[in-house]
mmCIF file of C-alpha atoms and ligand atoms in Angstrom:
data_model
loop_
_atom_site.group_PDB
_atom_site.id
_atom_site.type_symbol
_atom_site.label_atom_id
_atom_site.label_comp_id
_atom_site.label_asym_id
_atom_site.label_seq_id
_atom_site.Cartn_x
_atom_site.Cartn_y
_atom_site.Cartn_z
ATOM 1 C CA MET A 1 2.102 -27.674 1.747
ATOM 2 C CA GLY A 2 1.532 -23.932 1.479
ATOM 3 C CA LEU A 3 0.467 -22.517 -1.318
ATOM 4 C CA SER A 4 3.935 -20.885 -1.971
ATOM 5 C CA ASP A 5 5.235 -24.235 -2.192
ATOM 6 C CA PHE A 6 4.027 -24.210 -6.247
ATOM 7 C CA GLY A 7 6.561 -21.830 -7.585
ATOM 8 C CA CYS A 8 5.687 -18.488 -8.993
ATOM 9 C CA GLY A 9 3.336 -19.189 -11.933
ATOM 10 C CA ASP A 10 1.067 -20.904 -10.227
ATOM 11 C CA LEU A 11 0.184 -18.432 -7.739
ATOM 12 C CA ARG A 12 -2.784 -16.656 -8.754
ATOM 13 C CA TRP A 13 -5.068 -19.625 -8.446
ATOM 14 C CA SER A 14 -5.927 -22.270 -5.407
ATOM 15 C CA TYR A 15 -6.408 -25.210 -7.617
ATOM 16 C CA LEU A 16 -6.207 -27.632 -4.821
ATOM 17 C CA ARG A 17 -9.312 -25.382 -2.758
ATOM 18 C CA GLY A 18 -10.828 -23.687 -6.181
ATOM 19 C CA MET A 19 -11.169 -20.059 -4.332
ATOM 20 C CA PRO A 20 -10.684 -17.227 -6.029
ATOM 21 C CA VAL A 21 -6.987 -15.716 -5.343
ATOM 22 C CA PHE A 22 -6.209 -12.028 -4.401
ATOM 23 C CA TYR A 23 -3.077 -10.311 -3.281
ATOM 24 C CA ASP A 24 -2.665 -8.161 -0.132
ATOM 25 C CA THR A 25 -0.707 -4.779 -1.820
ATOM 26 C CA HIS A 26 -0.313 -2.854 1.303
ATOM 27 C CA ALA A 27 0.403 -4.818 4.542
ATOM 28 C CA HIS A 28 3.120 -3.815 7.620
ATOM 29 C CA LEU A 29 5.063 -7.381 8.576
ATOM 30 C CA SER A 30 7.409 -5.782 10.295
ATOM 31 C CA ARG A 31 5.194 -4.148 13.096
ATOM 32 C CA PRO A 32 6.246 -5.239 16.275
ATOM 33 C CA GLU A 33 2.052 -6.460 16.573
ATOM 34 C CA PHE A 34 3.454 -9.645 14.061
ATOM 35 C CA GLU A 35 6.450 -9.990 16.025
ATOM 36 C CA VAL A 36 5.159 -13.598 17.971
ATOM 37 C CA ASP A 37 3.102 -15.260 15.273
ATOM 38 C CA LEU A 38 4.197 -13.988 11.900
ATOM 39 C CA PRO A 39 4.643 -17.562 10.323
ATOM 40 C CA GLU A 40 1.066 -18.204 11.870
ATOM 41 C CA VAL A 41 0.322 -15.225 9.997
ATOM 42 C CA ILE A 42 1.328 -16.130 6.503
ATOM 43 C CA GLY A 43 0.270 -19.304 6.717
ATOM 44 C CA ARG A 44 -3.065 -18.071 7.676
ATOM 45 C CA ALA A 45 -3.230 -15.772 4.422
ATOM 46 C CA GLY A 46 -2.330 -18.954 2.166
ATOM 47 C CA ASN A 47 -4.721 -20.858 3.355
ATOM 48 C CA ALA A 48 -7.307 -17.949 2.825
ATOM 49 C CA GLY A 49 -6.197 -17.534 -1.196
ATOM 50 C CA ILE A 50 -3.692 -14.817 -0.047
ATOM 51 C CA THR A 51 -1.160 -15.865 -2.149
ATOM 52 C CA ARG A 52 1.393 -12.885 -2.523
ATOM 53 C CA ILE A 53 1.720 -10.012 0.166
ATOM 54 C CA ILE A 54 3.157 -6.661 -0.351
ATOM 55 C CA THR A 55 5.407 -5.429 3.057
ATOM 56 C CA ILE A 56 5.956 -2.009 2.879
ATOM 57 C CA GLY A 57 8.474 0.022 4.922
ATOM 58 C CA THR A 58 7.889 3.189 6.594
ATOM 59 C CA ASP A 59 11.525 3.776 7.449
ATOM 60 C CA LEU A 60 14.847 2.869 6.640
ATOM 61 C CA ALA A 61 15.051 -0.281 9.809
ATOM 62 C CA SER A 62 11.534 -1.664 8.512
ATOM 63 C CA SER A 63 12.230 -1.515 4.830
ATOM 64 C CA VAL A 64 15.573 -3.417 5.546
ATOM 65 C CA ARG A 65 13.135 -5.649 7.514
ATOM 66 C CA ALA A 66 10.739 -5.824 4.502
ATOM 67 C CA ILE A 67 13.292 -7.369 2.315
ATOM 68 C CA LYS A 68 14.634 -9.745 5.505
ATOM 69 C CA LEU A 69 11.441 -11.069 4.834
ATOM 70 C CA ALA A 70 10.870 -11.169 1.353
ATOM 71 C CA GLU A 71 14.018 -12.798 1.172
ATOM 72 C CA GLU A 72 12.654 -15.858 3.789
ATOM 73 C CA TYR A 73 8.947 -15.773 2.582
ATOM 74 C CA PRO A 74 8.470 -16.521 -1.374
ATOM 75 C CA ASN A 75 5.296 -15.448 -1.557
ATOM 76 C CA VAL A 76 6.553 -12.203 0.470
ATOM 77 C CA PHE A 77 7.521 -9.240 -1.621
ATOM 78 C CA ALA A 78 8.947 -5.796 -0.247
ATOM 79 C CA VAL A 79 8.488 -2.284 -0.607
ATOM 80 C CA VAL A 80 10.851 0.401 0.688
ATOM 81 C CA GLY A 81 10.710 4.135 1.502
ATOM 82 C CA TRP A 82 10.354 6.108 4.408
ATOM 83 C CA HIS A 83 6.682 7.323 5.593
ATOM 84 C CA PRO A 84 5.951 10.863 5.606
ATOM 85 C CA SER A 85 4.980 10.979 9.496
ATOM 86 C CA HIS A 86 8.190 9.905 10.401
ATOM 87 C CA ALA A 87 9.796 12.470 8.074
ATOM 88 C CA ALA A 88 11.661 14.287 11.352
ATOM 89 C CA GLU A 89 14.124 11.299 12.071
ATOM 90 C CA ALA A 90 14.910 10.845 8.030
ATOM 91 C CA PRO A 91 17.945 11.711 6.662
ATOM 92 C CA GLU A 92 18.413 14.531 5.200
ATOM 93 C CA ASP A 93 19.438 12.914 1.059
ATOM 94 C CA LEU A 94 17.399 9.378 1.225
ATOM 95 C CA ARG A 95 18.000 9.175 -2.587
ATOM 96 C CA PRO A 96 21.452 7.088 -1.517
ATOM 97 C CA ALA A 97 19.623 4.598 0.729
ATOM 98 C CA LEU A 98 16.966 4.136 -1.919
ATOM 99 C CA HIS A 99 18.834 3.157 -4.418
ATOM 100 C CA GLU A 100 21.145 0.603 -2.348
ATOM 101 C CA LEU A 101 17.560 -1.191 -1.046
ATOM 102 C CA ALA A 102 15.998 -0.996 -4.475
ATOM 103 C CA LYS A 103 18.529 -3.038 -6.114
ATOM 104 C CA HIS A 104 17.273 -5.993 -4.006
ATOM 105 C CA PRO A 105 15.572 -8.362 -6.765
ATOM 106 C CA LYS A 106 12.067 -8.569 -4.306
ATOM 107 C CA VAL A 107 11.596 -4.769 -4.162
ATOM 108 C CA VAL A 108 8.930 -4.310 -5.928
ATOM 109 C CA ALA A 109 8.010 -0.382 -5.833
ATOM 110 C CA LEU A 110 8.848 2.274 -3.549
ATOM 111 C CA GLY A 111 7.306 4.021 -0.456
ATOM 112 C CA GLU A 112 5.097 4.374 0.983
ATOM 113 C CA THR A 113 5.577 7.733 0.942
ATOM 114 C CA GLY A 114 3.480 10.746 0.129
ATOM 115 C CA LEU A 115 2.461 13.534 2.660
ATOM 116 C CA ASP A 116 0.268 13.578 6.047
ATOM 117 C CA TYR A 117 -1.132 16.964 6.902
ATOM 118 C CA TYR A 118 -3.202 14.664 10.060
ATOM 119 C CA ARG A 119 -0.941 15.240 12.755
ATOM 120 C CA LEU A 120 1.015 18.398 12.167
ATOM 121 C CA PRO A 121 3.829 19.656 14.672
ATOM 122 C CA SER A 122 2.383 22.211 17.438
ATOM 123 C CA GLY A 123 4.396 24.072 18.437
ATOM 124 C CA GLU A 124 5.423 27.803 20.823
ATOM 125 C CA PRO A 125 2.457 30.149 20.429
ATOM 126 C CA GLY A 126 3.554 31.965 17.392
ATOM 127 C CA SER A 127 6.429 29.517 16.563
ATOM 128 C CA ALA A 128 4.278 26.960 15.576
ATOM 129 C CA ALA A 129 3.190 28.230 11.628
ATOM 130 C CA ALA A 130 6.821 28.435 10.715
ATOM 131 C CA GLU A 131 7.024 24.995 12.304
ATOM 132 C CA VAL A 132 4.052 23.624 10.572
ATOM 133 C CA GLU A 133 5.428 24.961 7.031
ATOM 134 C CA ARG A 134 9.514 23.329 8.057
ATOM 135 C CA TYR A 135 7.895 19.666 8.604
ATOM 136 C CA LYS A 136 5.235 20.626 5.561
ATOM 137 C CA ALA A 137 8.526 21.035 3.423
ATOM 138 C CA ARG A 138 10.656 18.424 4.681
ATOM 139 C CA GLN A 139 7.553 15.989 3.906
ATOM 140 C CA ALA A 140 7.754 17.786 0.003
ATOM 141 C CA ALA A 141 11.137 17.357 -0.092
ATOM 142 C CA LEU A 142 11.553 13.362 0.868
ATOM 143 C CA PHE A 143 8.398 12.804 -1.508
ATOM 144 C CA ARG A 144 10.034 14.034 -4.362
ATOM 145 C CA GLN A 145 13.203 12.123 -3.786
ATOM 146 C CA HIS A 146 11.422 8.764 -3.962
ATOM 147 C CA LEU A 147 9.481 10.029 -6.628
ATOM 148 C CA GLU A 148 13.308 11.090 -8.424
ATOM 149 C CA VAL A 149 14.904 7.614 -7.430
ATOM 150 C CA ALA A 150 11.512 5.846 -8.715
ATOM 151 C CA ALA A 151 11.509 7.879 -12.282
ATOM 152 C CA GLU A 152 15.646 6.614 -12.845
ATOM 153 C CA LEU A 153 14.302 3.058 -11.713
ATOM 154 C CA LYS A 154 11.585 2.508 -13.461
ATOM 155 C CA LEU A 155 10.193 1.559 -10.436
ATOM 156 C CA ASN A 156 6.275 2.874 -9.149
ATOM 157 C CA CYS A 157 5.286 4.334 -5.730
ATOM 158 C CA VAL A 158 2.915 3.362 -2.813
ATOM 159 C CA ILE A 159 1.342 7.303 -1.960
ATOM 160 C CA HIS A 160 -0.117 7.756 1.242
ATOM 161 C CA GLN A 161 -1.710 10.851 1.638
ATOM 162 C CA ARG A 162 -4.091 12.530 4.747
ATOM 163 C CA ASP A 163 -5.503 15.813 4.543
ATOM 164 C CA SER A 164 -3.091 16.687 1.865
ATOM 165 C CA LEU A 165 -4.742 15.636 -1.680
ATOM 166 C CA GLU A 166 -4.315 18.647 -3.729
ATOM 167 C CA ASP A 167 -0.645 19.313 -2.051
ATOM 168 C CA THR A 168 0.027 15.223 -2.848
ATOM 169 C CA LEU A 169 -1.379 15.678 -6.763
ATOM 170 C CA ALA A 170 0.580 18.627 -7.309
ATOM 171 C CA LEU A 171 4.011 17.447 -6.109
ATOM 172 C CA PHE A 172 3.004 14.161 -8.204
ATOM 173 C CA GLN A 173 2.115 15.293 -11.133
ATOM 174 C CA PRO A 174 5.593 16.303 -12.680
ATOM 175 C CA PHE A 175 6.321 12.806 -12.760
ATOM 176 C CA ALA A 176 3.583 11.259 -13.791
ATOM 177 C CA ASP A 177 4.154 10.003 -17.342
ATOM 178 C CA ARG A 178 7.603 8.238 -15.920
ATOM 179 C CA VAL A 179 6.342 7.092 -12.411
ATOM 180 C CA ARG A 180 2.589 5.301 -11.454
ATOM 181 C CA GLY A 181 1.446 5.708 -8.192
ATOM 182 C CA VAL A 182 -1.121 3.840 -6.274
ATOM 183 C CA PHE A 183 -3.031 6.182 -3.750
ATOM 184 C CA HIS A 184 -3.657 3.661 -1.041
ATOM 185 C CA CYS A 185 -6.252 3.462 1.653
ATOM 186 C CA PHE A 186 -8.464 5.394 -0.709
ATOM 187 C CA ALA A 187 -10.868 7.330 0.921
ATOM 188 C CA TYR A 188 -12.188 10.197 -1.159
ATOM 189 C CA ASP A 189 -15.620 10.068 -3.505
ATOM 190 C CA ALA A 190 -15.898 9.088 -7.480
ATOM 191 C CA VAL A 191 -14.305 12.829 -8.693
ATOM 192 C CA THR A 192 -11.002 12.560 -6.916
ATOM 193 C CA MET A 193 -10.552 8.993 -7.974
ATOM 194 C CA ARG A 194 -10.725 9.892 -11.620
ATOM 195 C CA ARG A 195 -8.362 12.637 -11.349
ATOM 196 C CA ILE A 196 -5.878 10.371 -10.053
ATOM 197 C CA VAL A 197 -6.556 7.783 -12.677
ATOM 198 C CA ALA A 198 -6.470 10.496 -15.323
ATOM 199 C CA LEU A 199 -2.486 10.281 -14.061
ATOM 200 C CA GLY A 200 -2.063 7.152 -14.943
ATOM 201 C CA SER A 201 -2.093 6.156 -11.522
ATOM 202 C CA LEU A 202 -4.269 3.309 -9.261
ATOM 203 C CA VAL A 203 -5.529 3.572 -5.780
ATOM 204 C CA SER A 204 -6.170 0.518 -3.445
ATOM 205 C CA PHE A 205 -8.932 -0.519 -1.059
ATOM 206 C CA THR A 206 -8.575 -1.255 3.038
ATOM 207 C CA GLY A 207 -11.361 -2.653 5.214
ATOM 208 C CA ILE A 208 -12.781 0.466 5.685
ATOM 209 C CA LEU A 209 -14.991 -0.731 2.637
ATOM 210 C CA THR A 210 -16.705 -3.209 4.332
ATOM 211 C CA PHE A 211 -17.980 -0.661 7.241
ATOM 212 C CA LYS A 212 -21.206 0.499 7.884
ATOM 213 C CA ASN A 213 -20.012 4.241 7.497
ATOM 214 C CA GLY A 214 -17.632 3.498 4.715
ATOM 215 C CA GLN A 215 -20.615 3.689 1.847
ATOM 216 C CA ASN A 216 -18.854 7.158 0.107
ATOM 217 C CA ILE A 217 -15.635 4.765 -0.357
ATOM 218 C CA ARG A 218 -18.239 1.703 -1.799
ATOM 219 C CA ASP A 219 -19.807 4.538 -4.308
ATOM 220 C CA ALA A 220 -15.914 5.851 -5.435
ATOM 221 C CA LEU A 221 -15.445 1.518 -6.151
ATOM 222 C CA ALA A 222 -18.506 0.954 -8.007
ATOM 223 C CA ALA A 223 -17.255 4.286 -10.216
ATOM 224 C CA THR A 224 -13.422 2.732 -10.682
ATOM 225 C CA PRO A 225 -13.006 1.016 -13.669
ATOM 226 C CA MET A 226 -11.998 -2.989 -13.195
ATOM 227 C CA ASP A 227 -8.837 -2.614 -14.136
ATOM 228 C CA GLN A 228 -7.749 0.540 -11.623
ATOM 229 C CA PHE A 229 -7.707 -0.600 -8.661
ATOM 230 C CA MET A 230 -5.767 -2.895 -5.711
ATOM 231 C CA LEU A 231 -6.938 -4.667 -2.150
ATOM 232 C CA GLU A 232 -5.164 -4.246 0.940
ATOM 233 C CA THR A 233 -5.437 -4.814 4.332
ATOM 234 C CA ASP A 234 -2.642 -1.857 5.677
ATOM 235 C CA CYS A 235 -2.690 -4.681 8.380
ATOM 236 C CA PRO A 236 -2.017 -4.508 11.592
ATOM 237 C CA PHE A 237 -4.302 -1.583 11.468
ATOM 238 C CA LEU A 238 -7.806 -1.224 9.130
ATOM 239 C CA ALA A 239 -9.076 -5.143 9.782
ATOM 240 C CA PRO A 240 -12.182 -5.140 7.883
ATOM 241 C CA MET A 241 -15.479 -6.592 9.880
ATOM 242 C CA PRO A 242 -16.169 -8.398 11.476
ATOM 243 C CA TYR A 243 -12.563 -8.298 12.442
ATOM 244 C CA ARG A 244 -13.281 -4.316 13.090
ATOM 245 C CA GLY A 245 -10.926 -3.023 15.779
ATOM 246 C CA LYS A 246 -8.714 -6.077 16.008
ATOM 247 C CA ARG A 247 -5.121 -6.502 14.456
ATOM 248 C CA CYS A 248 -5.388 -6.985 10.961
ATOM 249 C CA GLU A 249 -3.545 -9.168 9.172
ATOM 250 C CA PRO A 250 -3.420 -10.399 5.014
ATOM 251 C CA ALA A 251 -5.967 -13.566 5.096
ATOM 252 C CA TYR A 252 -8.449 -10.619 5.667
ATOM 253 C CA VAL A 253 -8.019 -9.154 2.415
ATOM 254 C CA THR A 254 -11.236 -11.684 1.792
ATOM 255 C CA GLU A 255 -13.631 -9.685 3.537
ATOM 256 C CA THR A 256 -12.569 -6.961 1.901
ATOM 257 C CA ALA A 257 -13.046 -8.953 -1.243
ATOM 258 C CA ALA A 258 -16.061 -10.523 -0.651
ATOM 259 C CA VAL A 259 -17.941 -6.393 -0.499
ATOM 260 C CA ALA A 260 -15.621 -5.358 -3.101
ATOM 261 C CA ALA A 261 -17.409 -7.945 -5.740
ATOM 262 C CA GLN A 262 -20.698 -6.879 -4.684
ATOM 263 C CA VAL A 263 -20.343 -3.461 -5.267
ATOM 264 C CA LYS A 264 -18.247 -3.912 -8.502
ATOM 265 C CA GLY A 265 -21.295 -6.501 -9.072
ATOM 266 C CA CYS A 266 -19.095 -9.240 -10.402
ATOM 267 C CA SER A 267 -18.349 -13.022 -9.237
ATOM 268 C CA PRO A 268 -15.096 -12.916 -6.734
ATOM 269 C CA GLU A 269 -13.616 -15.144 -9.289
ATOM 270 C CA GLU A 270 -13.592 -11.782 -11.855
ATOM 271 C CA LEU A 271 -12.514 -9.820 -9.161
ATOM 272 C CA SER A 272 -9.298 -11.822 -8.493
ATOM 273 C CA ALA A 273 -8.538 -11.642 -12.196
ATOM 274 C CA ALA A 274 -8.681 -8.389 -12.188
ATOM 275 C CA THR A 275 -7.125 -7.333 -9.637
ATOM 276 C CA CYS A 276 -4.089 -9.674 -9.675
ATOM 277 C CA THR A 277 -3.590 -8.632 -13.275
ATOM 278 C CA THR A 278 -3.186 -5.076 -11.933
ATOM 279 C CA ALA A 279 -0.964 -5.597 -9.212
ATOM 280 C CA GLU A 280 1.036 -7.600 -11.629
ATOM 281 C CA LYS A 281 1.686 -5.102 -14.181
ATOM 282 C CA PHE A 282 2.312 -2.265 -10.984
ATOM 283 C CA PHE A 283 4.832 -4.403 -8.711
ATOM 284 C CA GLY A 284 5.641 -5.990 -12.147
ATOM 285 C CA PHE A 285 6.235 -9.562 -10.456
HETATM 286 ZN ZN1 LIG B 301 -0.279 4.729 4.635
HETATM 287 ZN ZN1 LIG B 302 0.745 1.484 5.098
#
């Protein structure tokens, strides 16, 4: 019998084992890395006290699959959207599809969306600059479409940004009174965290919090108010220590949580209560 058999109201605490419960607020269970052993992966998460997993779409196919998984597993919820790194393949207007997908009762936010300038197209010399501008404009248009639909449907957004902080904040700001964002995989300093929190949005931390060279991220978490952050894996990527470099999975949130509790100087139970409440409010489940 798994924790998922207890019904939603009791998912918060694992009374059976007396262990604190955490949520993986950002997983990519639709990815091929989980094709072979997904039931075991989800089972291990439950046994580790990870009682809710939010699986994130990165295009239409993976968003549809995220909803399917949410239908199949009571403790899995779906976020639907189109990742900025796949902007070139996105339909011109994603809004009708987002509206349609978001009707599902287990869709708890839109995304991941945002801007990613880490990998930009490199075209012919001379044409590259124009191509880069077109690509950035395409990402911006897609991001805005997510925000518009989120505002209409009163959903929040899972925001991905890489090497694009200022543009991401500038695009998000006009929607900040209607849409909250979680700036996921947060890897900036306390000053940036405060700018995000000031907009009514959240940050979330992955396994990089546990890396030896992650002190700047631990410092940012230390400065983050207890009710303004969540935990995630971004699996199959970014496995925390001691699994760094291996396939990541939702059960490993426990490793990130252990470091987070140390950084915050709180008990695992206090961290559990704070991060689970924050996630419940943000995703509305
Ligand atoms: Zn991301
Ligand atoms: Zn992701």
